[in-house]
Short mmCIF file of C-alpha atoms in Angstrom, two decimals:
data_model
loop_
_atom_site.label_atom_id
_atom_site.label_comp_id
_atom_site.label_asym_id
_atom_site.label_seq_id
_atom_site.Cartn_x
_atom_site.Cartn_y
_atom_site.Cartn_z
CA MET H 19 0.00 0.00 0.00
CA SER H 20 1.25 3.48 -0.81
CA GLY H 21 -0.01 6.89 0.17
CA ILE H 22 0.77 10.57 0.53
CA CYS H 23 -0.15 12.43 3.70
CA LEU H 24 -0.09 16.26 3.55
CA ARG H 25 0.84 17.68 6.95
CA LEU H 26 -1.27 20.65 8.04
CA ASP H 27 -2.11 22.00 11.49
CA PHE H 28 -4.52 19.09 11.92
CA VAL H 29 -3.18 15.99 10.22
CA HIS H 30 -5.64 13.38 8.99
CA CYS H 31 -4.17 10.51 6.95
CA ILE H 32 -6.60 8.35 5.03
CA THR H 33 -5.77 4.63 5.01
CA LEU H 34 -6.67 1.61 2.95
CA THR H 35 -7.83 -1.10 5.32
CA GLU H 36 -8.14 -3.82 2.67
CA VAL H 37 -7.92 -4.34 -1.08
CA ARG H 38 -9.33 -7.73 -2.03
CA VAL H 39 -8.48 -9.15 -5.46
CA PRO H 40 -8.98 -12.93 -5.87
CA LYS H 41 -5.84 -14.69 -7.05
CA HIS H 42 -7.80 -17.11 -9.26
CA THR H 43 -11.20 -16.75 -10.88
CA ILE H 44 -13.07 -18.81 -13.47
CA ARG H 45 -13.76 -17.83 -17.08
CA GLY H 46 -17.42 -16.98 -17.66
CA HIS H 47 -18.04 -16.22 -13.97
CA ALA H 48 -18.36 -12.88 -12.18
CA VAL H 49 -15.87 -11.46 -9.68
CA LYS H 50 -16.11 -8.82 -6.96
CA LEU H 51 -13.10 -6.54 -6.42
CA GLU H 52 -13.17 -4.80 -3.04
CA CYS H 53 -11.47 -1.65 -1.78
CA HIS H 54 -12.06 -0.69 1.86
CA TYR H 55 -10.68 2.49 3.39
CA ASP H 56 -10.84 4.81 6.39
CA MET H 57 -11.04 8.53 5.50
CA GLU H 58 -10.02 9.63 9.03
CA GLY H 59 -12.40 12.61 8.87
CA GLU H 60 -11.49 13.58 5.32
CA ALA H 61 -14.08 13.89 2.56
CA LEU H 62 -13.89 11.33 -0.25
CA TYR H 63 -13.07 12.79 -3.64
CA SER H 64 -12.80 9.63 -5.78
CA VAL H 65 -12.15 5.90 -5.95
CA LYS H 66 -10.45 4.69 -9.10
CA TRP H 67 -9.69 1.16 -10.35
CA TYR H 68 -6.88 0.33 -12.79
CA LYS H 69 -5.99 -2.82 -14.72
CA ASP H 70 -2.36 -3.07 -15.79
CA GLY H 71 -2.00 0.69 -15.30
CA ARG H 72 -5.12 1.73 -17.26
CA GLU H 73 -8.16 3.17 -15.49
CA PHE H 74 -11.41 1.27 -16.11
CA TYR H 75 -13.73 2.41 -13.27
CA ARG H 76 -14.17 5.64 -11.34
CA PHE H 77 -16.51 6.55 -8.48
CA VAL H 78 -16.93 10.26 -7.65
CA PRO H 79 -19.65 10.92 -5.00
CA ARG H 80 -20.49 14.42 -6.22
CA ASP H 81 -21.01 13.29 -9.84
CA ASP H 82 -24.39 12.18 -11.13
CA PRO H 83 -24.29 9.32 -11.67
CA PRO H 84 -21.26 8.76 -9.44
CA GLY H 85 -19.94 5.74 -11.33
CA SER H 86 -18.13 5.86 -14.68
CA VAL H 87 -16.65 3.13 -16.89
CA PHE H 88 -13.69 3.36 -19.29
CA PRO H 89 -13.84 0.38 -21.69
CA GLN H 90 -10.86 -1.83 -22.32
CA PRO H 91 -10.32 -5.47 -23.39
CA GLY H 92 -11.25 -8.07 -20.78
CA ILE H 93 -13.21 -5.61 -18.64
CA ALA H 94 -17.01 -5.78 -18.39
CA VAL H 95 -18.16 -3.69 -15.41
CA ASP H 96 -21.57 -4.32 -13.85
CA LEU H 97 -22.15 -0.63 -13.19
CA ALA H 98 -25.51 -1.10 -11.45
CA ASN H 99 -23.91 -3.19 -8.69
CA SER H 100 -20.60 -1.32 -8.38
CA THR H 101 -20.04 1.23 -5.59
CA SER H 102 -17.28 3.21 -3.90
CA GLU H 103 -16.05 0.06 -2.13
CA GLN H 104 -16.62 -2.63 -4.73
CA VAL H 105 -16.63 -3.15 -8.47
CA ILE H 106 -18.25 -6.14 -10.17
CA LEU H 107 -16.77 -7.62 -13.35
CA ASP H 108 -19.16 -9.91 -15.23
CA PRO H 109 -18.40 -12.00 -17.19
CA LEU H 110 -14.67 -12.74 -17.12
CA ASP H 111 -12.55 -14.00 -19.99
CA LEU H 112 -8.88 -14.88 -20.36
CA SER H 113 -7.93 -11.29 -21.11
CA SER H 114 -9.35 -10.27 -17.71
CA SER H 115 -6.18 -11.61 -16.06
CA GLY H 116 -3.83 -8.92 -14.82
CA LYS H 117 -2.80 -6.51 -12.08
CA TYR H 118 -5.67 -4.58 -10.43
CA ARG H 119 -5.06 -1.45 -8.39
CA CYS H 120 -7.44 0.59 -6.25
CA GLU H 121 -6.69 4.27 -5.66
CA VAL H 122 -8.56 6.41 -3.08
CA SER H 123 -8.27 10.20 -2.99
CA ALA H 124 -9.48 12.81 -0.51
CA GLU H 125 -11.04 16.18 -1.29
CA ALA H 126 -9.22 19.51 -1.10
CA PRO H 127 -7.31 20.87 0.59
CA SER H 128 -5.30 17.71 1.46
CA PHE H 129 -5.81 15.73 -1.77
CA GLN H 130 -4.34 12.69 -0.04
CA THR H 131 -4.07 9.59 -2.21
CA VAL H 132 -3.51 5.98 -1.17
CA SER H 133 -3.46 2.83 -3.31
CA ASP H 134 -2.86 -0.90 -3.23
CA HIS H 135 -3.06 -3.73 -5.77
CA GLY H 136 -3.46 -7.46 -6.34
CA GLU H 137 -2.86 -9.95 -9.16
CA MET H 138 -5.72 -11.97 -10.66
CA MET H 139 -5.55 -14.92 -13.05
CA VAL H 140 -8.60 -16.13 -14.95
CA VAL H 141 -8.74 -19.93 -15.13
CA VAL H 142 -10.36 -22.14 -17.77
CA LEU H 143 -11.41 -25.33 -16.00
CA PRO H 144 -10.61 -28.68 -17.70
CA ASP H 145 -13.33 -29.94 -20.03
CA GLN H 146 -13.00 -33.47 -18.56
CA ASP H 147 -11.64 -35.18 -15.46
CA PRO H 148 -8.18 -36.81 -15.49
CA TYR H 149 -8.03 -40.34 -16.93
CA ILE H 150 -5.48 -43.17 -16.73
CA THR H 151 -4.32 -45.21 -19.74
CA GLY H 152 -1.96 -48.14 -20.29
CA GLY H 153 -2.81 -50.09 -17.14
CA ARG H 154 -3.57 -53.80 -16.73
CA PRO H 155 -6.12 -55.42 -14.41
CA ARG H 156 -3.46 -57.63 -12.78
CA TYR H 157 0.24 -57.40 -12.02
CA GLN H 158 2.72 -59.68 -10.29
CA VAL H 159 6.13 -59.03 -8.77
CA GLY H 160 8.64 -58.31 -11.53
CA ASP H 161 6.11 -56.89 -14.01
CA SER H 162 6.69 -53.44 -15.54
CA VAL H 163 4.09 -50.70 -15.00
CA LYS H 164 3.91 -48.05 -17.74
CA ILE H 165 0.87 -45.80 -17.48
CA ASN H 166 -0.11 -42.21 -18.27
CA CYS H 167 -2.46 -39.72 -16.64
CA THR H 168 -4.02 -37.15 -18.98
CA SER H 169 -6.00 -34.05 -18.02
CA GLY H 170 -8.68 -32.18 -19.91
CA ARG H 171 -7.86 -28.98 -21.82
CA SER H 172 -7.43 -26.01 -19.48
CA LYS H 173 -5.70 -22.70 -18.81
CA PRO H 174 -3.25 -22.74 -17.12
CA ALA H 175 -2.06 -26.33 -17.50
CA VAL H 176 -3.29 -28.72 -14.81
CA GLN H 177 -0.72 -29.88 -12.27
CA LEU H 178 -0.71 -33.70 -12.11
CA THR H 179 0.62 -35.87 -9.26
CA TRP H 180 0.92 -39.68 -9.02
CA TYR H 181 0.23 -41.66 -5.83
CA ILE H 182 1.00 -45.33 -5.14
CA ASN H 183 -1.14 -46.76 -2.33
CA GLY H 184 -1.81 -43.25 -1.04
CA ASP H 185 1.83 -42.11 -0.99
CA PRO H 186 3.32 -39.67 -3.55
CA ALA H 187 5.32 -41.55 -6.19
CA GLU H 188 9.08 -41.09 -6.02
CA PRO H 189 10.32 -38.52 -8.56
CA SER H 190 12.48 -41.18 -10.26
CA LEU H 191 9.32 -43.12 -11.18
CA VAL H 192 7.55 -40.14 -12.77
CA LYS H 193 7.94 -39.25 -16.45
CA LYS H 194 7.17 -35.62 -17.34
CA TYR H 195 5.91 -34.34 -20.69
CA GLU H 196 5.47 -30.83 -22.06
CA PRO H 197 1.84 -29.58 -22.07
CA ILE H 198 0.03 -30.04 -25.39
CA ILE H 199 -1.38 -26.73 -26.69
CA THR H 200 -4.40 -26.91 -29.01
CA GLY H 201 -7.21 -24.75 -30.42
CA ALA H 202 -7.57 -21.07 -31.14
CA ASP H 203 -7.83 -20.40 -27.39
CA ARG H 204 -4.51 -22.26 -26.92
CA LEU H 205 -5.73 -24.37 -24.03
CA GLU H 206 -3.29 -26.85 -22.53
CA THR H 207 -3.46 -30.61 -21.93
CA SER H 208 -1.19 -32.09 -19.25
CA VAL H 209 0.25 -35.62 -19.39
CA LEU H 210 2.27 -37.34 -16.65
CA GLY H 211 3.70 -40.85 -16.88
CA LEU H 212 4.42 -43.42 -14.18
CA GLU H 213 6.95 -46.20 -14.82
CA PHE H 214 8.32 -48.75 -12.35
CA ARG H 215 8.94 -52.45 -11.81
CA VAL H 216 6.51 -54.08 -9.41
CA LYS H 217 7.88 -55.19 -6.04
CA GLN H 218 6.22 -57.02 -3.20
CA LYS H 219 6.02 -53.76 -1.21
CA HIS H 220 3.67 -52.32 -3.83
CA PHE H 221 0.86 -54.69 -2.82
CA LYS H 222 -1.30 -53.89 0.20
CA HIS H 223 -3.62 -56.76 1.13
CA GLY H 224 -3.18 -58.15 -2.37
CA ASP H 225 -4.04 -54.90 -4.20
CA MET H 226 -2.07 -51.99 -5.61
CA LYS H 227 -3.80 -48.57 -5.84
CA LEU H 228 -2.58 -46.09 -8.46
CA LYS H 229 -4.08 -42.59 -8.19
CA CYS H 230 -3.64 -39.49 -10.33
CA LEU H 231 -4.50 -36.11 -8.78
CA ALA H 232 -5.20 -33.08 -11.02
CA MET H 233 -5.34 -29.57 -9.58
CA ILE H 234 -5.24 -25.87 -10.43
CA SER H 235 -4.51 -23.84 -7.31
CA THR H 236 -7.62 -23.87 -5.08
CA VAL H 237 -10.25 -23.70 -7.87
CA TYR H 238 -9.95 -27.23 -9.30
CA TRP H 239 -9.20 -30.56 -7.59
CA LYS H 240 -10.06 -33.91 -9.21
CA SER H 241 -8.57 -37.41 -9.05
CA ASN H 242 -8.83 -40.81 -10.72
CA GLU H 243 -7.77 -44.06 -9.07
CA GLU H 244 -7.31 -47.59 -10.35
CA SER H 245 -7.08 -50.59 -8.04
CA VAL H 246 -5.24 -53.55 -9.60
CA GLU H 247 -4.91 -57.07 -8.22
CA GLY H 248 -1.76 -59.05 -7.65
CA GLU H 249 -1.84 -62.45 -9.38
CA LYS H 250 -2.58 -65.22 -6.89
CA LEU H 251 0.14 -67.85 -7.38
CA GLN H 252 -0.61 -71.38 -6.08
CA LYS H 253 2.01 -72.84 -3.76
CA ALA H 254 2.90 -76.42 -4.75
CA PRO H 255 4.18 -77.57 -1.31
CA THR H 256 0.89 -76.64 0.32
CA LEU H 257 -1.12 -78.49 -2.30
CA GLU H 258 1.20 -81.56 -2.01
CA SER H 259 0.80 -81.70 1.73
CA ARG H 260 -2.97 -81.59 1.27
CA ARG H 261 -2.87 -84.42 -1.26
CA VAL H 262 -0.63 -86.53 0.99
CA ALA H 263 -2.88 -85.93 3.95
CA SER H 264 -5.89 -86.88 1.87
CA ALA H 265 -4.17 -90.08 0.61
CA ASP H 266 -3.19 -91.12 4.16
CA SER H 267 -6.76 -90.72 5.34
CA ARG H 268 -7.98 -92.82 2.42
CA ALA H 269 -5.41 -95.51 3.15
CA ASP H 270 -6.42 -95.62 6.79
CA ARG H 271 -10.02 -96.16 5.80
CA VAL H 272 -9.08 -98.96 3.34
CA GLN H 273 -6.84 -100.70 5.90
CA GLY H 274 -9.60 -100.45 8.51
CA ASN H 275 -12.09 -102.01 6.15
CA TYR H 276 -9.63 -104.80 5.25
CA PHE H 277 -8.99 -105.61 8.91
CA HIS H 278 -12.71 -105.71 9.59
CA CYS H 279 -13.28 -107.96 6.59
CA GLU H 280 -10.40 -110.28 7.50
CA LEU H 281 -11.59 -110.62 11.07
CA PHE H 282 -15.11 -111.34 9.92
CA TRP H 283 -13.94 -114.12 7.59
CA GLU H 284 -11.70 -115.61 10.26
CA ILE H 285 -14.60 -115.77 12.69
CA ASN H 286 -16.93 -117.31 10.13
CA PHE H 287 -14.29 -119.76 8.91
CA THR H 288 -13.73 -120.99 12.48
CA HIS H 289 -17.45 -121.38 12.95
CA LEU H 290 -17.72 -123.29 9.67
CA HIS H 291 -14.77 -125.59 10.56
CA PHE H 292 -16.27 -126.27 13.96
CA SER H 293 -19.64 -127.17 12.39
CA LEU H 294 -18.00 -129.60 9.95
CA LYS H 295 -16.21 -131.34 12.82
CA GLN H 296 -19.48 -131.79 14.65
CA LEU H 297 -21.16 -133.18 11.55
CA GLY H 298 -18.34 -135.65 11.01
CA SER H 299 -18.59 -136.96 14.56
CA ARG H 300 -22.29 -137.63 14.23
CA GLU H 301 -21.77 -139.51 10.96
CA LEU H 302 -19.12 -141.73 12.57
#
């Protein structure tokens, strides 16, 4: 904030208490620029707004009407809703981006002037959410992962970030590409690759989660996540031990049946032999 204070017998220095210029706004939307001040007993002469050094709005209380507009590219002032402490721009386009300065001046005899500024960037939101290509439904240890995350067209370019199981991917695994500029509006498409060889540590409870986060400052935040399975490999020793255990149980049952059968025949053979002896004695 800057200002000039003229020292008289009774000094009153006007101050700007706040100049509010959003850092990011969205194309096609409206924005409110605010300029709050304390006149410290002085009379207000004018409030002026500048974009990149050129005046586009002036408010002078003694004029009728008090508000005036000075046209320039990217500036569409909603005069009916603009006052001494706020100016409404509606709608915004890409050329609305720039440096905005509010200047407040006091009446004679002091003619004090104070000003402050802020930077604003107009954002074009992506026309689609980020998407992942090149992935497979299953991976196993030793496989190579080579995938890309692509954003929709935007301005400025979307910032992409890869996550593996919720943790940011190591920089050495990330492959960066230059944004792709297309169309008359020169919107940008971001692409970010992820390449690594699968290790056992990459699987959590049998799954591996690969997430791509796309963001533009605080105005856009979207993500896409793929959950891939690790291939379930059968362990031969475990299956062998099950087969052996099953065979032993079967053998036990067969041997038990054989013993029962053998004992039964022995008992019946003895009974039959005994009966034949008795029959022979009676015949003699």
